[in-house]
Tab-separated table of C-alpha atoms in Angstrom:
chain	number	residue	atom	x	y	z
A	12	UNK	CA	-23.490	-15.570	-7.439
A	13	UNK	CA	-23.967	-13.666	-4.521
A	14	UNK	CA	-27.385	-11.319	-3.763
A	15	UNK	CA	-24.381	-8.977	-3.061
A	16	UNK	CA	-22.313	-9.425	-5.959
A	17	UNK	CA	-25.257	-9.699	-8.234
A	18	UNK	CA	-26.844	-6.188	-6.775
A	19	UNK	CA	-23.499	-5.019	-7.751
A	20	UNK	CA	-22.847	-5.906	-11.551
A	21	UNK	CA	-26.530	-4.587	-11.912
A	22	UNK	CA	-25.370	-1.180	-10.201
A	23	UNK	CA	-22.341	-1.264	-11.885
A	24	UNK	CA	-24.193	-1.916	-15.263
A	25	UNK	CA	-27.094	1.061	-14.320
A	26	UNK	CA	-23.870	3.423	-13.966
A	27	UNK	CA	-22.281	2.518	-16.844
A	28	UNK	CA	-25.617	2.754	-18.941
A	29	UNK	CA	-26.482	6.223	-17.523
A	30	UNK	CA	-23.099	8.043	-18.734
A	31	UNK	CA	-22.955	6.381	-21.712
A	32	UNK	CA	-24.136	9.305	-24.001
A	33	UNK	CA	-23.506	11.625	-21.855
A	34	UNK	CA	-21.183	14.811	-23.239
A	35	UNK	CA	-18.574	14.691	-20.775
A	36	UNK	CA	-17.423	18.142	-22.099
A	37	UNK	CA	-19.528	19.605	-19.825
A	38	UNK	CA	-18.238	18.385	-16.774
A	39	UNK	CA	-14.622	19.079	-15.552
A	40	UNK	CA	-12.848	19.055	-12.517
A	41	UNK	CA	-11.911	22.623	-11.152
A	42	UNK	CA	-8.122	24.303	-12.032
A	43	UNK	CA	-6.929	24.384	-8.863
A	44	UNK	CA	-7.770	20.369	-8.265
A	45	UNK	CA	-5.925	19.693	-11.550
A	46	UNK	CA	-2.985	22.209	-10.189
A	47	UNK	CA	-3.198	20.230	-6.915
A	48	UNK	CA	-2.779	16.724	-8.530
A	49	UNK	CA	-0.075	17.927	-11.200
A	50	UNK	CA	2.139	19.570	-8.353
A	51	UNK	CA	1.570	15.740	-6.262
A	52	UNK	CA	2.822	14.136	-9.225
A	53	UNK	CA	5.620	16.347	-10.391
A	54	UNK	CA	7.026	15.532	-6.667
A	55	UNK	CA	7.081	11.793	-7.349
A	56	UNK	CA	8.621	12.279	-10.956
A	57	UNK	CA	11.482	13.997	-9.409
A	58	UNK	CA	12.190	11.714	-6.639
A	59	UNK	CA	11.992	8.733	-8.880
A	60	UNK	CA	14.038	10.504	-11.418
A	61	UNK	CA	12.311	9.361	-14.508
A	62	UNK	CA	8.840	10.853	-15.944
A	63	UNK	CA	8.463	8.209	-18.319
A	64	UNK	CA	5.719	6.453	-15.849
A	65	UNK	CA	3.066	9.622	-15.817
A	66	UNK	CA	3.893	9.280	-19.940
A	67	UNK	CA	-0.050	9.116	-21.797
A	68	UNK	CA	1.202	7.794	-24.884
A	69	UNK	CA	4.472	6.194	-26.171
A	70	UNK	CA	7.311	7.662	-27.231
A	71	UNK	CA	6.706	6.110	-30.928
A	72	UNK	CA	3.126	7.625	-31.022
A	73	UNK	CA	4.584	11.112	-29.789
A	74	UNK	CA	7.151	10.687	-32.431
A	75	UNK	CA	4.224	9.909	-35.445
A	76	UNK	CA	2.243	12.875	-34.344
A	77	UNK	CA	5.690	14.765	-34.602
A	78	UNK	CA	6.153	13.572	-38.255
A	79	UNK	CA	2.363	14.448	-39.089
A	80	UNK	CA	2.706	17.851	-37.949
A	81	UNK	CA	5.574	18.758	-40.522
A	82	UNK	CA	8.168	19.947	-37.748
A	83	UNK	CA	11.568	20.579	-39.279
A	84	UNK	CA	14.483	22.793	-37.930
A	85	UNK	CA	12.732	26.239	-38.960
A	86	UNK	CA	9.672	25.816	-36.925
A	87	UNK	CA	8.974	27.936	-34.171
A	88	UNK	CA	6.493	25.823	-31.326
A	89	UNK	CA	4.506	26.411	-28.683
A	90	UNK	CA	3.000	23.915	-26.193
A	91	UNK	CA	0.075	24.303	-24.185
A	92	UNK	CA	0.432	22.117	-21.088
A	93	UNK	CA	4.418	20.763	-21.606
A	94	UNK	CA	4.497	17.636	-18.284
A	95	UNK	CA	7.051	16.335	-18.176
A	96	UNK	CA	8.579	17.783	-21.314
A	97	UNK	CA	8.740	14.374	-24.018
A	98	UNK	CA	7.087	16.255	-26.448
A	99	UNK	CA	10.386	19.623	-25.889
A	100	UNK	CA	12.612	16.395	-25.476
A	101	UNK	CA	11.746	15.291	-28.984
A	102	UNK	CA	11.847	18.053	-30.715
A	103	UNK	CA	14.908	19.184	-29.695
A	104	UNK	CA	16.860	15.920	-29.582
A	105	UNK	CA	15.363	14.518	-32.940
A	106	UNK	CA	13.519	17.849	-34.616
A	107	UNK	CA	16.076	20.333	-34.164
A	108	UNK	CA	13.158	23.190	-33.661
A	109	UNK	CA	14.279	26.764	-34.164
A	110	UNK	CA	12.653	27.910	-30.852
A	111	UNK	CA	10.159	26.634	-28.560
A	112	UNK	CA	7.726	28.229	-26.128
A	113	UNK	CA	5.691	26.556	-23.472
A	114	UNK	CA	2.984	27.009	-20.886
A	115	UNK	CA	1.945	24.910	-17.705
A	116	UNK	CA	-0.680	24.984	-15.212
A	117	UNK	CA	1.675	23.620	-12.486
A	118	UNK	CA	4.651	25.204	-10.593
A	119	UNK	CA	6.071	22.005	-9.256
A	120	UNK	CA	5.573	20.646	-12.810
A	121	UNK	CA	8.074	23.180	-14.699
A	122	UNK	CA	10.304	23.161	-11.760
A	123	UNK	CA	10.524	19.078	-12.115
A	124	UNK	CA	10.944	18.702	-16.051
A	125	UNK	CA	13.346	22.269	-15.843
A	126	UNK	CA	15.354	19.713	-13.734
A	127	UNK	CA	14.606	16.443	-14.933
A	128	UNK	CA	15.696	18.123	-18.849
A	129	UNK	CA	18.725	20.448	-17.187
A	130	UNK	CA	21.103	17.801	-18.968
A	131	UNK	CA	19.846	18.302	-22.232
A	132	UNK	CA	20.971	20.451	-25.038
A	133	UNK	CA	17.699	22.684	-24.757
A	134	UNK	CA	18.542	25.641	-27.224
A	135	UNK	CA	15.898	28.348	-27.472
A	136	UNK	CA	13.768	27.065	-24.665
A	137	UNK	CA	11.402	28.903	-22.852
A	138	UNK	CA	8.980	27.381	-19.642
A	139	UNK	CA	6.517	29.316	-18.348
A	140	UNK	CA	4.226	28.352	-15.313
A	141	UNK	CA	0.684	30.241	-14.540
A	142	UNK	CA	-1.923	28.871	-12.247
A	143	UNK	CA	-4.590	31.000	-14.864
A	144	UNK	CA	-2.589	30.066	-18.093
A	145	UNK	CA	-5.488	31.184	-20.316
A	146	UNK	CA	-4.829	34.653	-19.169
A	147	UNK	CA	-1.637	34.108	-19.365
A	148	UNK	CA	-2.402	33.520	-23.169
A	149	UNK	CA	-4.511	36.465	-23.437
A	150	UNK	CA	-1.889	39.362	-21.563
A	151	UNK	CA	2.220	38.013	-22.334
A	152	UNK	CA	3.979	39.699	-24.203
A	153	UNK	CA	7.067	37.038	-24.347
A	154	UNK	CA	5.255	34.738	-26.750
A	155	UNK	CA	4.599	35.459	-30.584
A	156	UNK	CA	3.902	34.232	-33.747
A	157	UNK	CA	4.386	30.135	-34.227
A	158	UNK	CA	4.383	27.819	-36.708
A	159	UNK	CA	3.220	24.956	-34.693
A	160	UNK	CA	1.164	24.955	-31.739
A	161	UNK	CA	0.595	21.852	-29.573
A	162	UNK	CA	-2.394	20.536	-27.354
A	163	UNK	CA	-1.797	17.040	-26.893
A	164	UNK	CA	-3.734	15.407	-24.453
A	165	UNK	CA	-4.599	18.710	-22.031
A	166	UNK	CA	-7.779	20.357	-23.640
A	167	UNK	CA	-9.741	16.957	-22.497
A	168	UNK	CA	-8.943	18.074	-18.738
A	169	UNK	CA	-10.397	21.781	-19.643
A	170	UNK	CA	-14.164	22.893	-19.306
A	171	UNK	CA	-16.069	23.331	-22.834
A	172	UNK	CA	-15.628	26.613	-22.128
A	173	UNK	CA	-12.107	26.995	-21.298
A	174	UNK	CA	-11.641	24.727	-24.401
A	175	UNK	CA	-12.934	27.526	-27.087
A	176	UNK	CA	-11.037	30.198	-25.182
A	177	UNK	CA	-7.551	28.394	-25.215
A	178	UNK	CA	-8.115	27.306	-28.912
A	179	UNK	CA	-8.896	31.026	-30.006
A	180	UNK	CA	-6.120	32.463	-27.721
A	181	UNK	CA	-3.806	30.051	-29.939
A	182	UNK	CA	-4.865	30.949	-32.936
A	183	UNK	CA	-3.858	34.351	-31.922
A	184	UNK	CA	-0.458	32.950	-31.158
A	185	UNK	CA	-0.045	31.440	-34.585
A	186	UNK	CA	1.604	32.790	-37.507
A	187	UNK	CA	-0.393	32.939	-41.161
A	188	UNK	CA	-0.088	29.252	-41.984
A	189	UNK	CA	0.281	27.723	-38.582
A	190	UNK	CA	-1.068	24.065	-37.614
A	191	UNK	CA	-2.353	23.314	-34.345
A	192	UNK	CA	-2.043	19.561	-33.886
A	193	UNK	CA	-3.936	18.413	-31.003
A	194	UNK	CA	-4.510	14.605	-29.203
A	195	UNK	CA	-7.627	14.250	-26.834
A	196	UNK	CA	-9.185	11.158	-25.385
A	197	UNK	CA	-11.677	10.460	-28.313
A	198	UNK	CA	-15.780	10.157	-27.653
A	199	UNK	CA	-16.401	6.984	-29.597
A	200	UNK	CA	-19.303	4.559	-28.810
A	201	UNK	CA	-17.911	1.628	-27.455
A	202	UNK	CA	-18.361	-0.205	-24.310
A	203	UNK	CA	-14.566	0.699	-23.078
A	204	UNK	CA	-15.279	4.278	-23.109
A	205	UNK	CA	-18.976	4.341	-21.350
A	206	UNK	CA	-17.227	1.743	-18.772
A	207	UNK	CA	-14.111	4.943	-18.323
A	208	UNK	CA	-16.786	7.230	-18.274
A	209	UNK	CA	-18.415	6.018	-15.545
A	210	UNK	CA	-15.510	5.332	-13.554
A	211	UNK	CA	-14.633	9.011	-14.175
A	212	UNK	CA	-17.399	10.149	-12.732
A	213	UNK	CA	-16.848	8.588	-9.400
A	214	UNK	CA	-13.367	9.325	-9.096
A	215	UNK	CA	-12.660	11.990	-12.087
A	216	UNK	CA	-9.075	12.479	-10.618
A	217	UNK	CA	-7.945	9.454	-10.571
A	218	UNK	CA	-8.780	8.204	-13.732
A	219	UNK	CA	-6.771	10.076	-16.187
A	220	UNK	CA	-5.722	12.695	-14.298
A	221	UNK	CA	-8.975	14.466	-14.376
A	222	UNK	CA	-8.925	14.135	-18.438
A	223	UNK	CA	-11.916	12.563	-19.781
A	224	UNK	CA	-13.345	11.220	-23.890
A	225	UNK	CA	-15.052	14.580	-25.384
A	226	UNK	CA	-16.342	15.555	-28.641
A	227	UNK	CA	-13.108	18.258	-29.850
A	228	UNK	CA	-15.055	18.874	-33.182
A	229	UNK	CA	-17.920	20.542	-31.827
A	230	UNK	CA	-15.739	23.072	-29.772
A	231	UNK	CA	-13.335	23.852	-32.305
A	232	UNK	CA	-14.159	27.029	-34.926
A	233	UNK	CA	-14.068	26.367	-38.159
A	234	UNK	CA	-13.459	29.834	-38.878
A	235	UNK	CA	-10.336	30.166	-37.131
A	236	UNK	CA	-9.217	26.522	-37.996
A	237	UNK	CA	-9.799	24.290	-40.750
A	238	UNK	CA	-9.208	20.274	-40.005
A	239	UNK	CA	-6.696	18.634	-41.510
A	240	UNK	CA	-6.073	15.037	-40.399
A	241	UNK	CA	-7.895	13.252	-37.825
């Protein structure tokens, strides 16, 4: 091996070290860089006419958490952070869902699942776009009680901060025995994840889409929400 090479993989190996432990909760990228990047990729999905590529998990693990969360065709959802609309796709093709509700950080994201979904049976469907959606939360007056709110794989994009305030505004959105069922990159300790993490750190865009392994448990209160399943 190289001097070169081998100055690298001890670099490389330094890096990866260094972020190991550290609580990427901390560190996010900004709104309007996450708006920026969802609006670039919402123009690709609708030119290639299929949104199954920007997908972060498979249709059978969407349709597990589905079945885990108790949905039937009485339940009244709301999504935080919709895409490309698999999760509104399932539910109302396989679910049946009384009503559902969602909110998205990107224009050019609702306006390319709106039209990439325009062929389905979509029922009571409602998309809403806000480039501050956590004040969006806090001031509409079109949403309302639910019995299932939704979080899957957004609140590991979202500050520490932004995390406790869109988990509280929820609760406020839920109805006396709601669920919240919510999928975030875990924080485990393995080598995979403190190799991601330091990846992330270089380039915190392009690897995941700006989402990144925290610890959920330690934002979420357990006065307003008791765990379940994990």
């Amino acid at each position: 091996m190289s001097p070169a090479w081998l100055l690298a993989a001890l670099l490389s190996a330094l890096l990866v070290s260094q972020n190991a432990e550290l609580d990427l909760s901390t560190i996010a990228c900004s709104s309007t860089s996450l708006q920026q990047l969802y609006d670039v990729r919402a123009f690709f999905a609708q030119r290639l006419g299929s949104p199954d590529w920007l997908a972060t998990c498979s249709e059978a693990a969407l349709k597990k958490i589905v079945q885990r969360c108790g949905l039937g065709g009485n339940s009244t959802v709301f999504e935080l952070g919709f895409g490309t609309g698999r999760l509104l796709q399932v539910l109302v093709r396989d679910v049946g869902v009384h009503s559902y509700d969602a909110l998205e950080l990107s224009e050019g994201q609702l306006n390319a699942t709106a039209r990439l979904r325009q062929g389905e049976a979509l029922g009571h469907v409602h998309l809403h776009h806000s480039s501050r959606p956590l004040d969006f939360l806090r001031g509409s007056d079109g949403v309302g009680a639910y019995s299932h709110l939704f979080a899957l794989f957004v609140l590991d994009a979202m500050s520490a901060e932004d995390i406790r305030d869109a988990l509280m505004s929820m609760h406020s959105l839920a109805d006396e025995r709601a669920r919240l069922c919510v999928a975030t990159m875990a924080e485990v300790p393995s080598w995979s994840v403190a190799l991601y993490k330091a990846a992330w750190r270089v380039l915190p865009l392009v690897f995941g889409g700006g989402r990144r392994p925290i610890r959920l448990r330690s934002l979420v209160d357990p006065g307003a929400w008791a765990e379940l399943e994990s």
